[in-house]
Coordinates of C-alpha atoms and ligand atoms in Angstrom, one line a residue:
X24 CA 33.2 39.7 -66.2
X25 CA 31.2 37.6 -63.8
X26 CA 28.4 39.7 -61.7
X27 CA 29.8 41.4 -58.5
X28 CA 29.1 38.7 -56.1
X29 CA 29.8 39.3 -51.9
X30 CA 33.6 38.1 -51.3
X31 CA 31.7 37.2 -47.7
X32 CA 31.4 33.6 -47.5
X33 CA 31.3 33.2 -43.5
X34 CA 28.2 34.8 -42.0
X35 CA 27.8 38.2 -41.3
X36 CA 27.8 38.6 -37.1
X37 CA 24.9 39.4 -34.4
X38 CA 23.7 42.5 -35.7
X39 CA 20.7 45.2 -36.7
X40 CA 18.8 45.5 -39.8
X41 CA 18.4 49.2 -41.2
X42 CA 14.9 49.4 -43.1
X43 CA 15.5 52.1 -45.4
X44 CA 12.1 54.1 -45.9
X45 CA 13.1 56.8 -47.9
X46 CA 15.5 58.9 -45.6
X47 CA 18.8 60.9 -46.2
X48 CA 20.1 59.7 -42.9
X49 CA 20.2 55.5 -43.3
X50 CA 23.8 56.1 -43.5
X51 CA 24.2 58.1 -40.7
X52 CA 22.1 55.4 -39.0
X53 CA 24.1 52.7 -40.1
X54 CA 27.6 54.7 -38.6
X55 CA 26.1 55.7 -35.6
X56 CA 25.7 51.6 -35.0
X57 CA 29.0 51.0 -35.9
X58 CA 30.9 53.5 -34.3
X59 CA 28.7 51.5 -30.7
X60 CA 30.8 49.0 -32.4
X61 CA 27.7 46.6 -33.4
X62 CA 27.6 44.8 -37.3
X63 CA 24.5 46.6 -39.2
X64 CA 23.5 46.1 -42.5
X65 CA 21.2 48.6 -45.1
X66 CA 18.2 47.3 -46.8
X67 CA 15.3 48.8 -49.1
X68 CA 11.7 47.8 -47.6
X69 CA 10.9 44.8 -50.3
X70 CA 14.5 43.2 -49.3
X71 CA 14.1 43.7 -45.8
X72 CA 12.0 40.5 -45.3
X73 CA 14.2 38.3 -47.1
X74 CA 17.4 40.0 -45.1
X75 CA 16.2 39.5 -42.0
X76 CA 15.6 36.1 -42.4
X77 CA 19.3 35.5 -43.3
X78 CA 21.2 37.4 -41.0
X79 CA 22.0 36.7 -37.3
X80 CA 19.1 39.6 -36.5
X81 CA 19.7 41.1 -32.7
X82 CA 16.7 44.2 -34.1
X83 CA 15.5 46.2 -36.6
X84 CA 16.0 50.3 -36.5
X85 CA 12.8 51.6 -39.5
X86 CA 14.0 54.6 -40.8
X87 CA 12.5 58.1 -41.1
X88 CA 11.6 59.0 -44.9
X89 CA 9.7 61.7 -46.1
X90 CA 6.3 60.5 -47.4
X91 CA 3.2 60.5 -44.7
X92 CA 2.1 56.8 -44.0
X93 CA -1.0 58.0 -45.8
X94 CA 0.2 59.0 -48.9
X95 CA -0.3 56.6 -51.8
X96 CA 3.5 56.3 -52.6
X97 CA 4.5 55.6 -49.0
X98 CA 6.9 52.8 -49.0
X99 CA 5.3 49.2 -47.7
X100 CA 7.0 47.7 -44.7
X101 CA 6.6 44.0 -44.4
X102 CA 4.6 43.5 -41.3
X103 CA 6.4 39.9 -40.8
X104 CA 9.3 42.7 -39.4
X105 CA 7.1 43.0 -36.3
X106 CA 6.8 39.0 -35.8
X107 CA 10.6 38.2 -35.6
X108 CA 10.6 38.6 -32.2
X109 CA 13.2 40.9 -31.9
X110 CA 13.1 44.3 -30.6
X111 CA 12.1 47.3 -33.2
X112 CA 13.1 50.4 -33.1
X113 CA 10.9 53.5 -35.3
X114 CA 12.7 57.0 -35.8
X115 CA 9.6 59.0 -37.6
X116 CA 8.1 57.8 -40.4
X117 CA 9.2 54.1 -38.7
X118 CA 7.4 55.1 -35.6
X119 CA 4.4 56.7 -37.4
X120 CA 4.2 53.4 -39.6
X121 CA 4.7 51.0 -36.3
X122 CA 1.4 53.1 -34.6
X123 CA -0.3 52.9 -37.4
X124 CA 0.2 49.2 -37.9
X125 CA -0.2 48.5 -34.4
X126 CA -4.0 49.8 -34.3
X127 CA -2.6 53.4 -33.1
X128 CA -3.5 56.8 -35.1
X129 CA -1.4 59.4 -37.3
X130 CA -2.5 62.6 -38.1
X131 CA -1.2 65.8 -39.8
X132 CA 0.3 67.7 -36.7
X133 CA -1.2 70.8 -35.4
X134 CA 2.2 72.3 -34.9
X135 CA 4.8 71.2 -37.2
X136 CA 8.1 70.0 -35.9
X137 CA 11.1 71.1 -37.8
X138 CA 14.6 71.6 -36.0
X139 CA 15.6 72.0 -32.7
X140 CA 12.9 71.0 -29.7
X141 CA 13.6 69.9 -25.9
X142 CA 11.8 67.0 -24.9
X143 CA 10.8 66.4 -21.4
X144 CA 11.8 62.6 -20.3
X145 CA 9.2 60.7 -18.0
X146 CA 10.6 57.4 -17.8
X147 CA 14.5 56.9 -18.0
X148 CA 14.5 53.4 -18.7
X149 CA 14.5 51.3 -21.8
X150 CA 16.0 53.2 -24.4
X151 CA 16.0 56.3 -22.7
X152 CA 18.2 54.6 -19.9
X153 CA 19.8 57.0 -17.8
X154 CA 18.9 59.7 -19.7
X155 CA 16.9 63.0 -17.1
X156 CA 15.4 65.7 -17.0
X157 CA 15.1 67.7 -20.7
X158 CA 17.1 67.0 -23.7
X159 CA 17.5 69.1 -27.3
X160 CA 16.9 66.7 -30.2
X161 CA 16.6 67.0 -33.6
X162 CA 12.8 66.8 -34.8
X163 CA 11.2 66.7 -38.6
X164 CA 7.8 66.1 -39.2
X165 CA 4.6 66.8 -40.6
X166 CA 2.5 64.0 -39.3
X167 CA 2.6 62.9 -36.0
X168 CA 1.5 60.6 -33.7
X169 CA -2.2 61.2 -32.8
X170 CA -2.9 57.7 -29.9
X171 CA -0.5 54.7 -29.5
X172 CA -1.2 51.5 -29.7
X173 CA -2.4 49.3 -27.0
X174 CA 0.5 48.2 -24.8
X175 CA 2.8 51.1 -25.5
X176 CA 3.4 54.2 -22.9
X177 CA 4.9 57.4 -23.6
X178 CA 8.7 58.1 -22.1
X179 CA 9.0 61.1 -23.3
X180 CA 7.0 64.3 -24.9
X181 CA 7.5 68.1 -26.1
X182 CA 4.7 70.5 -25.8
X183 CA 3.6 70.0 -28.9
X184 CA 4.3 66.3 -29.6
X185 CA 2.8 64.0 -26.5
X186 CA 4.2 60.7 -28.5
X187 CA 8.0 61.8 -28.9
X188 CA 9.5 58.4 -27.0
X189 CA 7.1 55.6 -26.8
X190 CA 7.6 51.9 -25.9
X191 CA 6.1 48.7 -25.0
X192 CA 9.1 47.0 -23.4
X193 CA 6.8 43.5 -23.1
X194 CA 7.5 43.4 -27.1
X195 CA 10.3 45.3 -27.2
X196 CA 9.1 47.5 -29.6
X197 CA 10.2 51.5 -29.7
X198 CA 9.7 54.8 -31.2
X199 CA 11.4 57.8 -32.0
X200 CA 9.2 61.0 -33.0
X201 CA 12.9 63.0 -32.9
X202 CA 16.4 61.7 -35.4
X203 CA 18.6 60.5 -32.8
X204 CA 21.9 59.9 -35.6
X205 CA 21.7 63.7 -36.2
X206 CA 24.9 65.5 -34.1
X207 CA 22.0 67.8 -33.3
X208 CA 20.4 65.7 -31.1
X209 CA 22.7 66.1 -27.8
X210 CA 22.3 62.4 -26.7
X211 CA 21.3 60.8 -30.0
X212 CA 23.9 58.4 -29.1
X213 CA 23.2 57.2 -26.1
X214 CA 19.5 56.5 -27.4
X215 CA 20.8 54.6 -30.2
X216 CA 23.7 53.2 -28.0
X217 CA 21.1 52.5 -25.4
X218 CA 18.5 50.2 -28.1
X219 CA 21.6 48.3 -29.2
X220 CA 22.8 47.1 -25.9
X221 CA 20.5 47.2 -23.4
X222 CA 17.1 46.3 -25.5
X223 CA 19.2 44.5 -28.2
X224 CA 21.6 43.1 -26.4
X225 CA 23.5 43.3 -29.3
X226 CA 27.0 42.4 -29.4
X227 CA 29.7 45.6 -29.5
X228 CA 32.4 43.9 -31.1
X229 CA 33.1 45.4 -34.2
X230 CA 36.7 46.5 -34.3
X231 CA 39.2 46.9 -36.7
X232 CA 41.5 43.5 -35.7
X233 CA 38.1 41.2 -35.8
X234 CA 37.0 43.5 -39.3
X235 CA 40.4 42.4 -40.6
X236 CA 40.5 39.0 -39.4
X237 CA 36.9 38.4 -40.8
X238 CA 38.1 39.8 -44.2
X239 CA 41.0 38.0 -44.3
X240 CA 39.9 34.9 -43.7
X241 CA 37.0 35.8 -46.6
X242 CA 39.6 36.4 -49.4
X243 CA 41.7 33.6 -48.6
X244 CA 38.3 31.4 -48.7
X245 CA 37.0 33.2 -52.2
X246 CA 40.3 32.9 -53.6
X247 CA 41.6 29.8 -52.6
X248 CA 45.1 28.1 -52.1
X249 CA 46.4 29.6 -55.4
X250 CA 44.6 32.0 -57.3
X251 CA 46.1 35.4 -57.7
X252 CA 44.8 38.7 -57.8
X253 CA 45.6 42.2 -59.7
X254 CA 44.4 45.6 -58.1
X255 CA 44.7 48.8 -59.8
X256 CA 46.5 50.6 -56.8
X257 CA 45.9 54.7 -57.1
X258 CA 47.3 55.4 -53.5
X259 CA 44.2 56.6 -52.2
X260 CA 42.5 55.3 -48.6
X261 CA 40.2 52.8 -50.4
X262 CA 42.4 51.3 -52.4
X263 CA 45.4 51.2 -50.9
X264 CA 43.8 49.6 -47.5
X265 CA 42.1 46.6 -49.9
X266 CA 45.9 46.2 -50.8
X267 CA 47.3 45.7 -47.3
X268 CA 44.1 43.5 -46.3
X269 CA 44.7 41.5 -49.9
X270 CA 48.8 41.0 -49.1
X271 CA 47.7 39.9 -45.1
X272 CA 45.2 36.9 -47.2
X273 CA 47.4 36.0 -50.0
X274 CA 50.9 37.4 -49.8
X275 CA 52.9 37.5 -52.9
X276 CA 49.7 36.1 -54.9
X277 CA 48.8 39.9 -54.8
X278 CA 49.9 42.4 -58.0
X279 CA 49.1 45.8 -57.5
X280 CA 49.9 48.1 -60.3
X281 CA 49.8 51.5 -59.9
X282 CA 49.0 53.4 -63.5
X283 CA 50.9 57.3 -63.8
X284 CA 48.2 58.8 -66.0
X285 CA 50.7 62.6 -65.7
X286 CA 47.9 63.8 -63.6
X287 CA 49.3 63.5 -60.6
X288 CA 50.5 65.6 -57.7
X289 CA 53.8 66.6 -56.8
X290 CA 55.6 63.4 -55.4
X291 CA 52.5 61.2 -56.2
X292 CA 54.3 58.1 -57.9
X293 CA 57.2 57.9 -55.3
X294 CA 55.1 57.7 -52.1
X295 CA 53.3 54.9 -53.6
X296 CA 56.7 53.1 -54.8
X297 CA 58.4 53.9 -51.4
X298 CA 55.3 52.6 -49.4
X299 CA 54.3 49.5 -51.1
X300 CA 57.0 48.6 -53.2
X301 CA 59.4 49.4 -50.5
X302 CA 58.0 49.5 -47.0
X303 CA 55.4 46.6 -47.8
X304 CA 57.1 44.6 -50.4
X305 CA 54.6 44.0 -52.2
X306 CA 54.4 43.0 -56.0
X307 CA 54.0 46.5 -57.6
X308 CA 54.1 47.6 -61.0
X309 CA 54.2 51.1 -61.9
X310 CA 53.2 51.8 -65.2
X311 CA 54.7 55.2 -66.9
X312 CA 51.3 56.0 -69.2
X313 CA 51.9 60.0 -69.2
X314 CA 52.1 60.1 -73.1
X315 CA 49.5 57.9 -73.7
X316 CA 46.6 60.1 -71.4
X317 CA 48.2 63.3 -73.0
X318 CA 48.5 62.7 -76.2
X319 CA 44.5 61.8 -75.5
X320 CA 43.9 64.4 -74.0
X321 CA 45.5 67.2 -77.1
X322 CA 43.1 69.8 -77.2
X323 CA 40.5 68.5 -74.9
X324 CA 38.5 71.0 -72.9
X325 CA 35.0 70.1 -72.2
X326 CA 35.3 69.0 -68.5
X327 CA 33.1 66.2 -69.4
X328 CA 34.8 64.7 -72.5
X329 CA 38.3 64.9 -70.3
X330 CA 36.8 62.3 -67.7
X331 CA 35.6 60.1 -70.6
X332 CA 39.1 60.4 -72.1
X333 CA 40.9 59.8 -69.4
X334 CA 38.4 56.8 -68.0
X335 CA 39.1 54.8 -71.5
X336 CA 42.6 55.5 -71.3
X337 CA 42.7 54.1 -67.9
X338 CA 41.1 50.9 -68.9
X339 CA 42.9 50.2 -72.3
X340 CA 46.4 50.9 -69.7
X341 CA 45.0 48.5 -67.1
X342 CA 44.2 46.1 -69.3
X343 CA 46.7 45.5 -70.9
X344 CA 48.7 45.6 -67.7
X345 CA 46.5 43.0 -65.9
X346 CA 46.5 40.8 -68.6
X347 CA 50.2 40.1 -68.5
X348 CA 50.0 38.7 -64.7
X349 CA 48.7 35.4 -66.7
X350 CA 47.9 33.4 -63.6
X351 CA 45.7 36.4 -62.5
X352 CA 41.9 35.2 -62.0
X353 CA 40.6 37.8 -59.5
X354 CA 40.2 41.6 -59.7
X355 CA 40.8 43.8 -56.5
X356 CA 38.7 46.6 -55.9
X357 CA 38.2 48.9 -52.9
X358 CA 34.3 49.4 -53.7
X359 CA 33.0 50.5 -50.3
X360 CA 29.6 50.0 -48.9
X361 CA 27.9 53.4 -49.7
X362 CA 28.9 52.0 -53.4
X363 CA 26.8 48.9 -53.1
X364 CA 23.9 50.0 -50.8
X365 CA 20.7 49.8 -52.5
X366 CA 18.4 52.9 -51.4
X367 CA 15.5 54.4 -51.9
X368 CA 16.2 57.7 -53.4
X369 CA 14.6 60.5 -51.3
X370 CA 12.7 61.9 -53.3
X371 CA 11.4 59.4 -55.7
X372 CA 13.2 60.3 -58.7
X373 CA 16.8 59.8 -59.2
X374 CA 19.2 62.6 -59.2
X375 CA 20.3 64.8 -62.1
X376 CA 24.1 64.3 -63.1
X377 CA 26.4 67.0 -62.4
X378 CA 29.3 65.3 -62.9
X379 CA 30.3 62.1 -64.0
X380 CA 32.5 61.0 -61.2
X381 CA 32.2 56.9 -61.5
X382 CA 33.7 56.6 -65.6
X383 CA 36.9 57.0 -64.4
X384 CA 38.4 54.1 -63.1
X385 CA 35.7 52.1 -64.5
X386 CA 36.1 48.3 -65.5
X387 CA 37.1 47.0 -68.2
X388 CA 33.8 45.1 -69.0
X389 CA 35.6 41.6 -70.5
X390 CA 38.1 41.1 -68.2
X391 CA 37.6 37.8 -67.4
X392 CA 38.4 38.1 -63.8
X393 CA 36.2 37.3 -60.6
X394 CA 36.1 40.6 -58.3
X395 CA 37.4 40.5 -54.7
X396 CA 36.3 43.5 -52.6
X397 CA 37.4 43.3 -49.4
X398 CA 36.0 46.7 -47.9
X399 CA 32.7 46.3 -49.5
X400 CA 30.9 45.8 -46.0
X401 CA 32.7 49.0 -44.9
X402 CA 32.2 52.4 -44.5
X403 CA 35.2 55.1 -45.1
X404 CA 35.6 56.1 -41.4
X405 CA 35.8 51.7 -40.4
X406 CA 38.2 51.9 -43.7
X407 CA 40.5 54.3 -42.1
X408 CA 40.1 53.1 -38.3
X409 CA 41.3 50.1 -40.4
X410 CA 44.0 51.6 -42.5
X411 CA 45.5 52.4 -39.2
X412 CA 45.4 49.7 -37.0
X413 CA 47.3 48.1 -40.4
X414 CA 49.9 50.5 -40.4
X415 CA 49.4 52.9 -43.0
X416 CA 50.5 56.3 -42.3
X417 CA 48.2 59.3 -41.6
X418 CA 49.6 60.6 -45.6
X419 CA 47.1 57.7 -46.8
X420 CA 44.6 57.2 -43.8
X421 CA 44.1 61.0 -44.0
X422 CA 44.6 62.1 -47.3
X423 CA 42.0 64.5 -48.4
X424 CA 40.2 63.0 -51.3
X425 CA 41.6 63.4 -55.2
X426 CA 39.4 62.9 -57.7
X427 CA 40.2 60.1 -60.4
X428 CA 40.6 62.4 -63.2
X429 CA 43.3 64.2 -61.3
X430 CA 44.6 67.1 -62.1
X431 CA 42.8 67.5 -65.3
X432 CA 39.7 68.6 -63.7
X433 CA 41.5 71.5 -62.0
X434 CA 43.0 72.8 -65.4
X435 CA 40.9 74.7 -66.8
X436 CA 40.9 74.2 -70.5
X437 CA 43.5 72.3 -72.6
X438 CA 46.0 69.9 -70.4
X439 CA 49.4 70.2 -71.7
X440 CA 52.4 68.6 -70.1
X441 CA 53.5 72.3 -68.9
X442 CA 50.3 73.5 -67.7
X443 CA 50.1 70.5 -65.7
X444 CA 53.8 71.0 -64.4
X445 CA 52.7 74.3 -63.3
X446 CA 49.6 73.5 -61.4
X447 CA 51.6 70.5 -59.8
X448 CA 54.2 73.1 -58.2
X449 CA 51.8 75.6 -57.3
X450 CA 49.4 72.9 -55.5
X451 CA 52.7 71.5 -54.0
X452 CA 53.3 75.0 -52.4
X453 CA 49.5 75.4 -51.4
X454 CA 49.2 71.7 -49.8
X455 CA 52.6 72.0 -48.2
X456 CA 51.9 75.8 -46.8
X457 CA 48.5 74.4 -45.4
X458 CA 50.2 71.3 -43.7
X459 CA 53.0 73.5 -41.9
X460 CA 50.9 75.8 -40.6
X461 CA 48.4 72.9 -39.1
X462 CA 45.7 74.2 -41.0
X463 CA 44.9 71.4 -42.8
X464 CA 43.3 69.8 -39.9
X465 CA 39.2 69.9 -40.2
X466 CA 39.3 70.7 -43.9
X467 CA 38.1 68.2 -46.1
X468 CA 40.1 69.3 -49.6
X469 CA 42.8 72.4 -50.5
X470 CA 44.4 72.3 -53.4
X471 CA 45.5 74.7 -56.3
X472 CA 43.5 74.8 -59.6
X473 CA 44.5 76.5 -62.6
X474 CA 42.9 79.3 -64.2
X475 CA 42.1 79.6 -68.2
X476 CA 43.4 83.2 -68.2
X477 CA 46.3 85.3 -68.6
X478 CA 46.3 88.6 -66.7
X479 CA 49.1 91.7 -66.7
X480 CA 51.1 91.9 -63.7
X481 CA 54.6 93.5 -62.8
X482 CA 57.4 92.1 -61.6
X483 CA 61.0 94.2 -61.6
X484 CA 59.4 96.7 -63.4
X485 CA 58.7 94.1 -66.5
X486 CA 55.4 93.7 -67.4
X487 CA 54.4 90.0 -67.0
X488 CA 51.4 88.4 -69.4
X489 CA 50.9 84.9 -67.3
X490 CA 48.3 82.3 -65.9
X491 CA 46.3 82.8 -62.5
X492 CA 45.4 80.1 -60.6
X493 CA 43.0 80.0 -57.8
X494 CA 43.0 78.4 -54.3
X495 CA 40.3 76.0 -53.5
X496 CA 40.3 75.5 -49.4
X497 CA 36.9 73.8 -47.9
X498 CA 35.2 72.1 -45.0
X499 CA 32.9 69.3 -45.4
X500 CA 31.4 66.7 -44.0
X501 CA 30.8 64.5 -47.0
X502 CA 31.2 66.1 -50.0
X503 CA 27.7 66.5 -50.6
X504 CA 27.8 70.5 -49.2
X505 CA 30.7 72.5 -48.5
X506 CA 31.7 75.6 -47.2
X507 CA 34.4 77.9 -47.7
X508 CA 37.3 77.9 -45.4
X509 CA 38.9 80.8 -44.1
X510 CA 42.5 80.3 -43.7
X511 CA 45.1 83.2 -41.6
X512 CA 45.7 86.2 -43.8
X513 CA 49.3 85.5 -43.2
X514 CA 49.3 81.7 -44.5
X515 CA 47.5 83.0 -47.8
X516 CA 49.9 85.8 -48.3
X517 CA 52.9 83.4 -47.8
X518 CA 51.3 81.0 -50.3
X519 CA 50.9 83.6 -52.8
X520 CA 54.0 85.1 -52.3
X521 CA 55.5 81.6 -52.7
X522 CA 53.5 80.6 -55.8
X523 CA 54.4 84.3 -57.5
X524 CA 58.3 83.9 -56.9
X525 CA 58.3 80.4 -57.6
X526 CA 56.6 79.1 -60.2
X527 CA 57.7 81.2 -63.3
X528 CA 54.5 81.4 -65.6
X529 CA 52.0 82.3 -62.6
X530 CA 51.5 85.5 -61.9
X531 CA 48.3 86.1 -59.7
X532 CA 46.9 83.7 -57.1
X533 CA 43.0 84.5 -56.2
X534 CA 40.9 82.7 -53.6
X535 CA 37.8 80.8 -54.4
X536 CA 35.2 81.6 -51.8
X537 CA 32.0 79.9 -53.1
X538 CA 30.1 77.2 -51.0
X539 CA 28.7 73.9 -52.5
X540 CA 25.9 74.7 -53.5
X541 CA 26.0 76.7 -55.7
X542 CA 29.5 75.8 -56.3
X543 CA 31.2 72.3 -57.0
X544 CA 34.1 71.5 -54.5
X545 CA 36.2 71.2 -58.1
X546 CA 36.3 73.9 -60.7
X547 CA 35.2 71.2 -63.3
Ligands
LIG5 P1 32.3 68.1 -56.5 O1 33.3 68.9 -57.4 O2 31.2 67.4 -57.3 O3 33.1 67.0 -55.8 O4 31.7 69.0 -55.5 C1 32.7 66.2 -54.7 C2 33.8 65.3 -54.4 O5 34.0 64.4 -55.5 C3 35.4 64.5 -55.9 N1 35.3 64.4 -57.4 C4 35.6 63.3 -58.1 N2 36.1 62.1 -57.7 N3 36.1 61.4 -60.0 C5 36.4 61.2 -58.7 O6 36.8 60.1 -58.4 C6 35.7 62.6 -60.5 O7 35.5 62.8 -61.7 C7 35.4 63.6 -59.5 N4 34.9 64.9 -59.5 C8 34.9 65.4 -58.3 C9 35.8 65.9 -55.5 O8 37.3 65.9 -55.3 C10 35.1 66.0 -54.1 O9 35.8 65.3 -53.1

């Protein structure tokens, strides 16, 4: 397969460079610019040069990160950033470096700033426009500012932290002691919304008719007048959105197949035929592999040997599949832009594996096909905002996530057809009980997983020797925590009243309430 090149061949718009420097907000950087509707783009500190040069740069944000610009390991910033000649904005560790750059001074603070702290504004202008009085922002640091550089003044201070808005609005440079993307800091957005437009001047025209437009008019250009394209269509937001964009670029050219591993939830494989066989016409194949992912999954139980199972069983399947569409030269994927950023990691190291949640899916390595990935400038909230304005339904733009390896990760223990015909129905009652009530709304996944025991119970005076299964119901943000969710006593005891009557081989329903961490959102 040929490397993963950018299906962008028109250049990218007006827009802000993110230096990355080590922090776990560049992402939350990087949204905060688009949600003000201006392009942005991520980039490590020894790219950052070389990216700037090439885009259509209206500024630069530098990024907090955790090391102290003293420290040996502290990531290098090209100083060619600050001769550009367009404005720079430092949060932290980007302000501490600018200072230091600049012929200012950073020492270990007195006082250590970590959380919440009021800062006093003295000059509402710049990027502090229209912004009085005291606000709370969010503050994290170690060092701090100790004298600016010449040409700079302070707009703003806390008691403990004279430097915690400075400026020098002849260059147009800015800095940030405080994280203005955190939701913590009450008018965080109008700071950042505040650099963009009025010290940028950047454009605010990202939207989701110019995204598509622009993404369009790329796959049409990579794939030319007659070269057609599979994509493995799972019905999720990613994927299914790359679809719709692919069909607006090249119509019928498009082949989506859509691959029933038996993993699936209740009514799975018919919403994705009705919607894009049927509502969207498109060229869809659905593939019946249910024996083939059971049989290799027959006595599997290591939750780690089911996802490698079930990710070579999905490649053979697609293969095989996408091979058959002869004329096919291109490869769909919904890869996303958090996929494709490169980062420093925070810490230095990388991180330790908990679970393997990228085999699945994977691609087969020597398909000859070119990859088209329309969403791969975008980021999940833009792909829904997207998956909208295209007219897919709230059931796909707001699906809570499933993981690839689908129900087989919430069976605890061997998959057999039956045990995943049980789970099925009682995660059909939990989702469906959830959704009625209008509980669903600000949780991030609820589902049913089944338990690896038996227990007694009693039912019309017959003893009853069956399976528990457990209810998973949390709030997120990202995935990357979670809490617990409490749902109304009366919606749990009508799901497990349901899931008892219903589903003959269940006979006790138990809620999970562990957080992440020390949990996992999935039981495996
Ligand atoms: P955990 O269980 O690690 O899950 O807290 C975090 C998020 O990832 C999803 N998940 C997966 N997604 N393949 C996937 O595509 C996997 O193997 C996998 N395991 C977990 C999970 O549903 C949650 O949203």
């Amino acid at each position: 397969m040929s490397a993963p090149t950018s299906p962008i061949v028109e250049a990218a718009p007006r827009g802000i460079l993110i230096v990355d420097l080590g922090t776990q907000y560049a992402q939350l950087i990087a949204r905060r610019v688009r949600e003000a509707r201006v392009w942005c783009e991520i980039a490590p500190p020894h790219r950052a040069l070389e990216r700037a040069k090439d885009m259509d740069l209206a500024g630069i944000i530098l990024s907090g990160g955790p090391a102290s610009v003293y420290a040996e390991d502290a990531p290098e910033v090209p100083v060619e950033l600050l001769e550009l000649g367009v404005p720079v904005l430092g949060i932290c560790y980007g302000l501490q470096w600018m200072c230091q750059t600049l012929g200012g001074q950073v020492n270990p603070a007195d006082s250590r700033e970590f959380g919440r702290a009021s800062i006093r504004i003295e000059n509402p202008t710049g990027v502090l426009d229209s912004i009085d009085g005291h606000t709370v922002v969010w503050m994290s640091h170690g060092d701090q500012v100790a004298s600016i550089p010449t040409g700079f003044e302070v707009y703003a201070s806390t008691e403990t932290c004279p430097f915690a808005v400075i400026g020098d609005p002849a260059r147009n440079f800015w800095g940030l002691q405080f994280h203005p993307e955190v939701t913590h800091s009450v008018r965080g957005r109008e700071v950042i919304e505040n650099f963009l437009v009025r010290v940028c001047a950047a454009p605010a025209d990202w939207r989701p008719g110019s995204i598509v437009d622009r993404e369009v008019r790329a796959v049409r250009e990579q794939v030319g007048e007659d070269g057609e394209v599979v994509l493995g269509l799972s019905g999720g937001v990613d994927s299914s959105v790359a679809a719709v964009i692919l069909q607006h670029a090249i119509g019928d050219r498009l082949h989506c197949v859509f691959v029933d591993n038996g993993l699936l939830r209740h009514g799975e494989r018919e919403a994705v035929e009705t919607l894009f066989g049927g509502h969207f016409h498109m060229d869809l194949t659905v593939v019946d592999a249910r024996k083939e992912f059971l049989d290799a999954l027959a006595g599997v139980s290591d939750p780690e040997t089911k996802r490698k199972v079930i990710g070579k069983v999905f490649v053979d399947v697609f293969k095989r599949e996408a091979t058959r569409f002869e004329n096919a030269n291109f490869l769909g994927q919904g890869t996303l832009y958090p996929d494709v950023i490169e980062s420093i990691a925070a810490h230095g190291g990388s991180t330790a594996v908990i679970k393997s949640h990228h085999n699945v899916g994977g691609l087969p390595e020597d398909l000859e096909m070119d990859l088209v990935e329309p969403l791969r400038e975008l980021f999940k909230d833009e792909v829904r905002e997207i998956g909208r304005h295209l007219g897919l339904g709230s059931p796909v733009v707001d699906r809570q996530p499933f993981p690839g390896p689908g129900l087989a990760v919430r069976i605890l223990g061997e998959i057999t057809e039956e045990r995943c015909e049980l789970l099925r129905r009682a995660d059909h009652i939990t989702t469906s009980e959830i959704e009625k009530a209008g509980e669903d709304k600000g949780l991030w996944q609820y589902f049913a997983v089944l338990l690896p025991t038996k227990s007694v119970g009693v039912m019309g005076d017959q003893r009853t020797y069956e399976d528990a299964c457990c209810l998973r119901v949390v709030s997120s943000e990202d995935a990357m925590t979670a809490d617990w969710a409490y749902l109304p006593q009366e919606l749990l005891a009508r799901i497990s009243n349901r899931i008892i009557n219903e589903v003959r081989g269940i006979n006790r329903v138990v809620l999970d309430i562990t957080s992440k961490p020390p949990g996992t959102i999935e039981w495996e």
